mmCIF file of C-alpha atoms and ligand atoms in Angstrom:
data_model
loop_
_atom_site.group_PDB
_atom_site.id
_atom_site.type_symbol
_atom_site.label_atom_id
_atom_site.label_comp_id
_atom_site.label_asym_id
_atom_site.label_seq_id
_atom_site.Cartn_x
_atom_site.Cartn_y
_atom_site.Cartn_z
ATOM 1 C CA UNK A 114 -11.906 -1.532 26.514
ATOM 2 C CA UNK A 115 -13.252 -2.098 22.847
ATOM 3 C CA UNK A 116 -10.901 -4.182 20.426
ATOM 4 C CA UNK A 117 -8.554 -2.704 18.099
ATOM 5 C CA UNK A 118 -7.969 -3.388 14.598
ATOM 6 C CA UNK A 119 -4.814 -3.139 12.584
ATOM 7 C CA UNK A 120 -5.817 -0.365 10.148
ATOM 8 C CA UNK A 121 -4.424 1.254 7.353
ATOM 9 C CA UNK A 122 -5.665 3.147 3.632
ATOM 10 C CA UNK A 123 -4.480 2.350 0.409
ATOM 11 C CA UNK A 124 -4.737 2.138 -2.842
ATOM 12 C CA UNK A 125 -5.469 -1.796 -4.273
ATOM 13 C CA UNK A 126 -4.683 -2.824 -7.899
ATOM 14 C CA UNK A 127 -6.865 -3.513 -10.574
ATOM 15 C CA UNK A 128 -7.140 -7.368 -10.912
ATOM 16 C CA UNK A 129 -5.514 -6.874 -14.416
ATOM 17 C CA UNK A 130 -2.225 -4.804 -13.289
ATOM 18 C CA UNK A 131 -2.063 -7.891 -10.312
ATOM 19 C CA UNK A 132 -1.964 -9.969 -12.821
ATOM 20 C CA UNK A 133 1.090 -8.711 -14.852
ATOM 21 C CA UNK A 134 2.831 -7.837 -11.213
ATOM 22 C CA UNK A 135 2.748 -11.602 -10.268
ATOM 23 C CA UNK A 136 3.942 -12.009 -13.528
ATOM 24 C CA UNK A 137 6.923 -9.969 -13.947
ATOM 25 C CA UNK A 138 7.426 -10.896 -9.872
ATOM 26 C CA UNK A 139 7.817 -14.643 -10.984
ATOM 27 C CA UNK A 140 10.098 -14.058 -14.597
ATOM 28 C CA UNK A 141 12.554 -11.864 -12.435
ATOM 29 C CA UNK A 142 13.023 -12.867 -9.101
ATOM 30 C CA UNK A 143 14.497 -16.004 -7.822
ATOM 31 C CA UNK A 144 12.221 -18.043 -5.320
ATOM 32 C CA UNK A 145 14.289 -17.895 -2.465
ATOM 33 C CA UNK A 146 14.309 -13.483 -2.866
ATOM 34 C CA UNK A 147 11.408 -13.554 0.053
ATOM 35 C CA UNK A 148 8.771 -14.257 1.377
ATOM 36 C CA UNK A 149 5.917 -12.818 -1.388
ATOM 37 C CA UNK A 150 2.882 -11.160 -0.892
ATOM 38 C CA UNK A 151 0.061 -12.785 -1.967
ATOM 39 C CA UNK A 152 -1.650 -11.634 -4.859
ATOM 40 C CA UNK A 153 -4.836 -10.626 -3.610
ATOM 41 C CA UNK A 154 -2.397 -8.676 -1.046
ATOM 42 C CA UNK A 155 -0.975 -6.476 -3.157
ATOM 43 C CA UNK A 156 -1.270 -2.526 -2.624
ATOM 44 C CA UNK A 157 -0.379 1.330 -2.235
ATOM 45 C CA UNK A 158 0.281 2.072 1.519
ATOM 46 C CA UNK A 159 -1.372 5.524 1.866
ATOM 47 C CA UNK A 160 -1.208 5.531 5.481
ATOM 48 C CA UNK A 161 -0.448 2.995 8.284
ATOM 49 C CA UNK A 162 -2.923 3.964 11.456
ATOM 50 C CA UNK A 163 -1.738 0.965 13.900
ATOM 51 C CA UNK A 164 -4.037 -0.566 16.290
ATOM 52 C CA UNK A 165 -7.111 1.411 16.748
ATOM 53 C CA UNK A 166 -10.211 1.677 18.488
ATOM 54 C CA UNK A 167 -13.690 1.882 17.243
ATOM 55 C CA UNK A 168 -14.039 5.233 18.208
ATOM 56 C CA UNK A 169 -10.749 6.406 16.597
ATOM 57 C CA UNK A 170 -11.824 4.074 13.457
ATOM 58 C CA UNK A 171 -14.994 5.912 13.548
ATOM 59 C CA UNK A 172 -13.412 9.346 13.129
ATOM 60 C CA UNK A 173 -11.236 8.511 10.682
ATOM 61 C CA UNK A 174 -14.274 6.608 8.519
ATOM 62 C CA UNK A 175 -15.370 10.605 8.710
ATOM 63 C CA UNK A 176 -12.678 12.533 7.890
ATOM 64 C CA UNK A 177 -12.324 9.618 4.481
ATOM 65 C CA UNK A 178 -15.335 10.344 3.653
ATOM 66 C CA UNK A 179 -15.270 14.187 3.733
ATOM 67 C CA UNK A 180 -11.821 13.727 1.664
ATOM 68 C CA UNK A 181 -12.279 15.713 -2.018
ATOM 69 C CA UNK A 182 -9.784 14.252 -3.598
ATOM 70 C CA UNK A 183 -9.354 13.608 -7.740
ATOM 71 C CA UNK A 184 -8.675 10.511 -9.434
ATOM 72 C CA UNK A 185 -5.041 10.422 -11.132
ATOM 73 C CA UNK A 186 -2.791 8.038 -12.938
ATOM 74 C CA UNK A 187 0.238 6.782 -11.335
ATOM 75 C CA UNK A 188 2.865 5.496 -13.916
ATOM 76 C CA UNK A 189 4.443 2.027 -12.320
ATOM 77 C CA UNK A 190 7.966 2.304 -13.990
ATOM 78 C CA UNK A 191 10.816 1.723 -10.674
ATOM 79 C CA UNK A 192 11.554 -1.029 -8.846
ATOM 80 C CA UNK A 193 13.917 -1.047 -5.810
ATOM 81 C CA UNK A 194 15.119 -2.710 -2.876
ATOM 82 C CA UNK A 195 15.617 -1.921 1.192
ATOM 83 C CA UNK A 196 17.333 -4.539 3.071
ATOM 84 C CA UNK A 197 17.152 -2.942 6.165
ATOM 85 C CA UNK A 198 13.117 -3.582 6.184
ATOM 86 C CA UNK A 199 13.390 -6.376 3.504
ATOM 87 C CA UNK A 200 11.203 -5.372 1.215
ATOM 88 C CA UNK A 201 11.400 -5.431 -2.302
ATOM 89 C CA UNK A 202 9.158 -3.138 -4.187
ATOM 90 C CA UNK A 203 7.730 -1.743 -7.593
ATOM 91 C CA UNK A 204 6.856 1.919 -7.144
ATOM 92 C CA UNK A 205 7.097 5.313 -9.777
ATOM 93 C CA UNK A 206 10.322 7.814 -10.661
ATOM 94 C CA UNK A 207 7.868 10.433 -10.242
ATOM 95 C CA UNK A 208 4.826 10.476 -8.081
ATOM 96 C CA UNK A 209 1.894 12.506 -9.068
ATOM 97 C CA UNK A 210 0.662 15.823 -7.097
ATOM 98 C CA UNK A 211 -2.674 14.095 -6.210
ATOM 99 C CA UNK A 212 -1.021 11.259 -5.125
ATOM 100 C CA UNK A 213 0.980 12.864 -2.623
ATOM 101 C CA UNK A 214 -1.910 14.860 -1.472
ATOM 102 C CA UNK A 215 -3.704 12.168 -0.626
ATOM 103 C CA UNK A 216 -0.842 10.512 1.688
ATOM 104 C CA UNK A 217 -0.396 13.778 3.209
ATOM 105 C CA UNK A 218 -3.851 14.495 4.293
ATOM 106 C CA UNK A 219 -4.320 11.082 5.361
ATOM 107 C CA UNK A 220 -1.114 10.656 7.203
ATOM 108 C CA UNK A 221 -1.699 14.395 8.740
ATOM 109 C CA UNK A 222 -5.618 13.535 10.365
ATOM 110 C CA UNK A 223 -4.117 9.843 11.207
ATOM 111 C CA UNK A 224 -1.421 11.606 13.249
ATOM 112 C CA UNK A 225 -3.919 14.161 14.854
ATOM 113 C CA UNK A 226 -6.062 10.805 15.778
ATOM 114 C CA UNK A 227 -3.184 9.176 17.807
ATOM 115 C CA UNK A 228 -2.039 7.547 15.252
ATOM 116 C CA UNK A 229 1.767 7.663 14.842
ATOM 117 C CA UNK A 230 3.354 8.129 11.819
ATOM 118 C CA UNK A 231 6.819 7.479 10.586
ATOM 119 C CA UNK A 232 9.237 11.127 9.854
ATOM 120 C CA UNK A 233 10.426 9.020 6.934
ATOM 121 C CA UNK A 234 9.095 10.452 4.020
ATOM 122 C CA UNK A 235 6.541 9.000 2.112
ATOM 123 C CA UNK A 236 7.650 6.314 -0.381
ATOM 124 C CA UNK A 237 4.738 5.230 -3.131
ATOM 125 C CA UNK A 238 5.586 1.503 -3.067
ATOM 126 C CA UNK A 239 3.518 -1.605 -3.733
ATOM 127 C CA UNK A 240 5.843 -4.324 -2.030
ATOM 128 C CA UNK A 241 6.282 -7.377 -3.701
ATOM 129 C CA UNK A 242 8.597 -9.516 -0.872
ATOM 130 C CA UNK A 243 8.954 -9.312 2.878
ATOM 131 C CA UNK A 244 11.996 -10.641 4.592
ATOM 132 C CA UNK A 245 13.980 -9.899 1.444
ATOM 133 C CA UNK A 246 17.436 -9.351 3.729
ATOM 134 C CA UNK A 247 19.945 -10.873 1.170
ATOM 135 C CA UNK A 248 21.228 -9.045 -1.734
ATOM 136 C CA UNK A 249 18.838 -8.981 -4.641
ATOM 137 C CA UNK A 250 18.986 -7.750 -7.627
ATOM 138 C CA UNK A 251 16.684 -5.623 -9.595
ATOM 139 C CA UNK A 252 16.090 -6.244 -13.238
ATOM 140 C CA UNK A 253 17.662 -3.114 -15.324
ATOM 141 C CA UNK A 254 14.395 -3.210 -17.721
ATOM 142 C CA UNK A 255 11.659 -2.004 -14.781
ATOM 143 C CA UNK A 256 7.980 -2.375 -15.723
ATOM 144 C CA UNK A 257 5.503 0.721 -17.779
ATOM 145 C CA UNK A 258 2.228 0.541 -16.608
ATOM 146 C CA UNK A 259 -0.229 2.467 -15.249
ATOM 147 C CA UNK A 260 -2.367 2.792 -11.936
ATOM 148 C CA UNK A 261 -5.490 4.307 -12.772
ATOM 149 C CA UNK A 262 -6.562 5.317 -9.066
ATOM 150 C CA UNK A 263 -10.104 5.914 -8.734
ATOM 151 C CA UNK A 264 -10.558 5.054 -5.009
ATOM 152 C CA UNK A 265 -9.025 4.217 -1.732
ATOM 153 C CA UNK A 266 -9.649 1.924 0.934
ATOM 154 C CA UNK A 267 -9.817 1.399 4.300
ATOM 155 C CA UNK A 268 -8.146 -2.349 5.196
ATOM 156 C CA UNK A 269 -7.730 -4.266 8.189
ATOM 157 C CA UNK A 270 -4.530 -6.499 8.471
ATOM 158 C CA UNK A 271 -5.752 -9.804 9.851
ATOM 159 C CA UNK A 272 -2.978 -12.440 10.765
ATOM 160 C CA UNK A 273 -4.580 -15.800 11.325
ATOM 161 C CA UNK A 274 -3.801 -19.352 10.387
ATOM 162 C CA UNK A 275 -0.133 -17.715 9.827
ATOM 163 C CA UNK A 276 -1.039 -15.658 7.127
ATOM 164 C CA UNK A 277 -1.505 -12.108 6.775
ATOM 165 C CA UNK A 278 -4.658 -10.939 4.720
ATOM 166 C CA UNK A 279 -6.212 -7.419 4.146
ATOM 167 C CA UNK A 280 -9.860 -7.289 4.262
ATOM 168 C CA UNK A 281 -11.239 -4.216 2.130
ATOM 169 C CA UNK A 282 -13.885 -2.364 5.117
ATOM 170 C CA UNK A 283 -15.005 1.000 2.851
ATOM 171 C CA UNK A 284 -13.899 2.728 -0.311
ATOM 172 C CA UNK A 285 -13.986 6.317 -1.011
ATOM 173 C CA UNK A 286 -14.020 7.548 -5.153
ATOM 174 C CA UNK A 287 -11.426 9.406 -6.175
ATOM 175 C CA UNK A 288 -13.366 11.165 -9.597
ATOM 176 C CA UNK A 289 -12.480 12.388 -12.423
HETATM 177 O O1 3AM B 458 3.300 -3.230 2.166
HETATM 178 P P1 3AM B 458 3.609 -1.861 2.650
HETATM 179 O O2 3AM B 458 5.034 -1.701 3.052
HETATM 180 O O3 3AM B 458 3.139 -0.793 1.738
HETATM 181 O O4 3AM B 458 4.636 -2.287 5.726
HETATM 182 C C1 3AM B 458 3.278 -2.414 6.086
HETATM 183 C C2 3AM B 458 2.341 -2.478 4.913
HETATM 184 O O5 3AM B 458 2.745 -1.572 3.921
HETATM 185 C C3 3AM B 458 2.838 -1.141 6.747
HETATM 186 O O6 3AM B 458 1.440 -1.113 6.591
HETATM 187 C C4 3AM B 458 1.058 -1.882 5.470
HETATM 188 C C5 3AM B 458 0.024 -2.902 5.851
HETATM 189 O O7 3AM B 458 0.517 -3.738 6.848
HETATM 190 N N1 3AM B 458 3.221 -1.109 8.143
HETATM 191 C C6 3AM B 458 3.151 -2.119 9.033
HETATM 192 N N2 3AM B 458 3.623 -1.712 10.234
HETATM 193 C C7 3AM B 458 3.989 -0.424 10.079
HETATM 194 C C8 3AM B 458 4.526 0.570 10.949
HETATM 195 N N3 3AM B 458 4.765 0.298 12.227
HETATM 196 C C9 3AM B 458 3.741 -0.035 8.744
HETATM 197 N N4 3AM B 458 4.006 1.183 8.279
HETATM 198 C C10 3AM B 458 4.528 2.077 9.155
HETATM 199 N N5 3AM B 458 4.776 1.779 10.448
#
């Protein structure tokens, strides 16, 4: 059997809007909130695949690429908290068509590749802390800035050393 990877697409952030994330992260949340995602770690789930083959990873690579999607902006302005999954997040009051297009048709040909997907519905989030189980609370003045997404990625999760990373495999444009 070939090895599997631990795949999923997303959107990353501009090294500038990571920047003012770590930022904000640091003025507004107590140490102790969670564990927090490294910077370079920070993203836009578009769609979790799992563990998957190379031949699965190979179809999806194809279907990415045949993707004719347009850029959009994506206005970071909420901020919220789940206990149950403990993850603290910044994410948008109102998520752009193309935006949800993309998740959909991504989530939709992951699913018809084996891939399962969660019946929650999809959630724009960039998480900020895992194993955030306590109460925490989120500042009343959320954040205004913008997302300019002009392509998405194909990562693989890679725990090692006790660390999670995400190593960037392809991008796709998203163009104007
Ligand atoms: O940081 P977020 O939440 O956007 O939560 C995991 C992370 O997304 C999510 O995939 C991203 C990269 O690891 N993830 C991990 N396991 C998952 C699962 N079983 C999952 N999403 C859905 N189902």
């Amino acid at each position: 059997m070939s090895a599997q990877r631990r795949l999923f697409f997303a959107l990353s952030l501009p090294p500038k809007l990571q920047k003012q994330v770590i930022q904000w992260r640091a003025d507004h949340f107590p140490e102790d909130t969670g564990r927090p995602i490294a910077a370079a770690n920070l993203h836009l789930t578009l769609a979790f695949l799992g563990e998957v083959s190379e031949q699965k990873e190979t179809a999806l690579r194809s279907v990415a690429g045949r993707i004719d999607a347009k850029g959009f902006s994506l206005c970071i302005d909420d901020a919220g908290h789940w206990p149950g999954a403990g993850v603290v997040w910044l994410g948008t009051r109102r998520a752009p068509r193309p935006l949800l297009q993309l998740a959909e048709i991504l989530r939709s040909h992951a699913a018809r590749n084996g891939c399962y997907q969660s019946a929650l519905p999809f959630h724009p989030h960039i998480s900020l802390f895992r194993a955030a189980t306590r109460q925490v609370a989120i500042p009343p003045a959320t954040p205004h800035w913008t997302l300019e997404a002009l392509e998405f990625g194909l990562y693989q999760s890679i725990y090692e050393r006790g660390r999670t990373r995400y190593s960037l495999l392809q991008s796709w444009p998203l163009p104007a």
